[in-house]
Amino acid sequence: MCPSRDPPPCVPASRRYRTHDGTCNNRKRPRWGSAQMPFHRFLAPEYADGVEGIRRSIHNAQLPSARFVSLVVHGTRQEEAPVTMMLALWGQLLDHDLTATAQPRSLNGSTPRCCGKSDDDLHPSCLPIKVPLDDP
């Protein structure tokens, strides 16, 4: 179902409180950030094959996994952080916002199955994050 192109009715209460579906939270553009609206990109997408292939390095090598980059940047140190549980809750909000994006669907409407398959049998949209056996 496509959202209406007409601007949503923004009632005075939406100026003070946020709405459950995100409409009217931005007064100039009331549909921005609302449910069923696509994300806007800051940069154009970049695919290896120009359509959907996983991006590669400038030398055409496979890019490092997200886990490897995380370990290089943050290391394995165990420090007490001066933050509250609010940081974790904020992270959950961001995580759920990012991971709730639309999934690719085949012509029959099914989503690709990405678990339990070998790398050779994975659907091109499956992007597993590999965790090495010696991962701390």
XYZ file of C-alpha atoms in Angstrom:
136
model
C 0.000 0.000 0.000
C 1.446 3.366 -1.019
C 1.055 6.372 1.271
C -1.102 9.246 0.096
C 0.624 12.124 -1.650
C -1.691 14.572 0.115
C -0.197 16.178 3.216
C -1.406 14.501 6.411
C -3.778 16.434 8.662
C -1.519 17.837 11.373
C -3.579 18.620 14.466
C -2.385 21.146 17.083
C -1.481 18.324 19.503
C 1.152 17.073 17.030
C 3.061 20.316 17.550
C 3.594 19.435 21.186
C 3.698 15.615 21.073
C 5.147 13.270 18.508
C 2.722 11.099 16.572
C 2.731 7.282 16.698
C 3.428 6.958 12.963
C 5.938 9.803 12.615
C 3.700 12.098 10.547
C 3.732 15.793 11.416
C 6.954 15.488 13.450
C 8.634 17.732 10.857
C 6.480 20.825 10.365
C 7.922 21.802 6.985
C 7.791 18.270 5.567
C 5.163 16.350 7.557
C 5.788 12.979 5.854
C 9.557 12.887 6.478
C 10.424 10.138 8.959
C 6.923 8.721 8.972
C 5.875 5.093 8.628
C 5.839 3.592 5.121
C 8.083 6.328 3.704
C 11.418 5.382 2.099
C 14.700 6.545 3.590
C 16.505 9.304 1.749
C 20.170 8.696 0.952
C 22.912 11.253 1.535
C 25.019 9.610 -1.169
C 24.106 7.597 -4.216
C 24.293 3.819 -3.724
C 27.444 2.120 -4.940
C 27.271 -1.510 -6.058
C 30.017 -3.686 -7.529
C 27.956 -4.455 -10.616
C 26.056 -1.160 -10.652
C 22.816 -2.890 -9.621
C 23.034 -5.032 -6.473
C 26.503 -6.560 -6.126
C 28.317 -6.115 -2.811
C 30.757 -3.219 -2.990
C 34.446 -4.110 -3.251
C 37.668 -2.217 -2.530
C 39.366 0.007 -5.104
C 41.670 -2.971 -5.828
C 38.601 -5.207 -6.398
C 39.242 -7.134 -3.171
C 36.544 -8.095 -0.685
C 36.015 -5.429 1.993
C 36.695 -6.397 5.634
C 33.750 -7.590 7.721
C 31.944 -5.215 10.062
C 33.215 -7.266 13.019
C 36.851 -6.917 11.928
C 36.483 -3.138 11.522
C 34.837 -2.918 14.959
C 37.723 -4.801 16.590
C 40.337 -2.652 14.842
C 38.626 0.590 15.852
C 37.604 -0.353 19.396
C 39.962 -3.183 20.310
C 39.104 -5.636 23.076
C 39.635 -3.416 26.102
C 37.149 -3.737 28.966
C 36.654 -0.242 30.366
C 33.968 1.132 32.633
C 32.103 3.696 30.561
C 30.666 6.865 32.133
C 27.266 6.407 30.476
C 23.842 5.312 31.623
C 21.403 2.750 30.325
C 19.940 5.541 28.187
C 22.800 5.015 25.729
C 21.775 1.379 25.248
C 18.147 2.380 24.765
C 19.159 5.000 22.208
C 21.218 2.348 20.417
C 18.196 0.035 20.355
C 16.094 2.794 18.824
C 18.684 3.351 16.089
C 19.154 -0.382 15.552
C 15.450 -1.063 15.147
C 15.055 1.928 12.862
C 17.869 0.721 10.604
C 17.052 -2.978 10.638
C 13.347 -2.441 9.992
C 14.038 -1.267 6.457
C 12.295 -2.962 3.575
C 13.594 -6.390 2.574
C 13.948 -7.514 -1.012
C 11.179 -9.798 -2.217
C 10.980 -12.214 -5.101
C 8.203 -12.165 -7.691
C 6.071 -14.464 -5.532
C 6.460 -12.109 -2.541
C 8.800 -14.266 -0.450
C 11.953 -12.937 1.215
C 15.281 -14.738 0.685
C 16.315 -17.312 3.292
C 19.784 -16.373 4.477
C 20.442 -18.737 7.403
C 21.884 -22.231 7.296
C 23.269 -22.090 3.788
C 26.824 -22.243 2.551
C 28.345 -19.032 1.178
C 27.991 -20.361 -2.364
C 24.230 -20.889 -1.975
C 23.384 -17.538 -0.385
C 20.986 -15.177 -2.099
C 22.818 -12.024 -3.324
C 20.832 -9.907 -0.824
C 22.122 -11.926 2.163
C 25.018 -10.121 3.831
C 26.168 -12.206 6.801
C 28.713 -10.708 9.192
C 31.372 -13.357 9.633
C 32.777 -13.817 13.145
C 36.174 -15.557 13.154
C 36.762 -18.537 15.490
C 39.409 -16.577 17.448
C 37.055 -13.620 17.999
C 37.370 -12.216 21.524
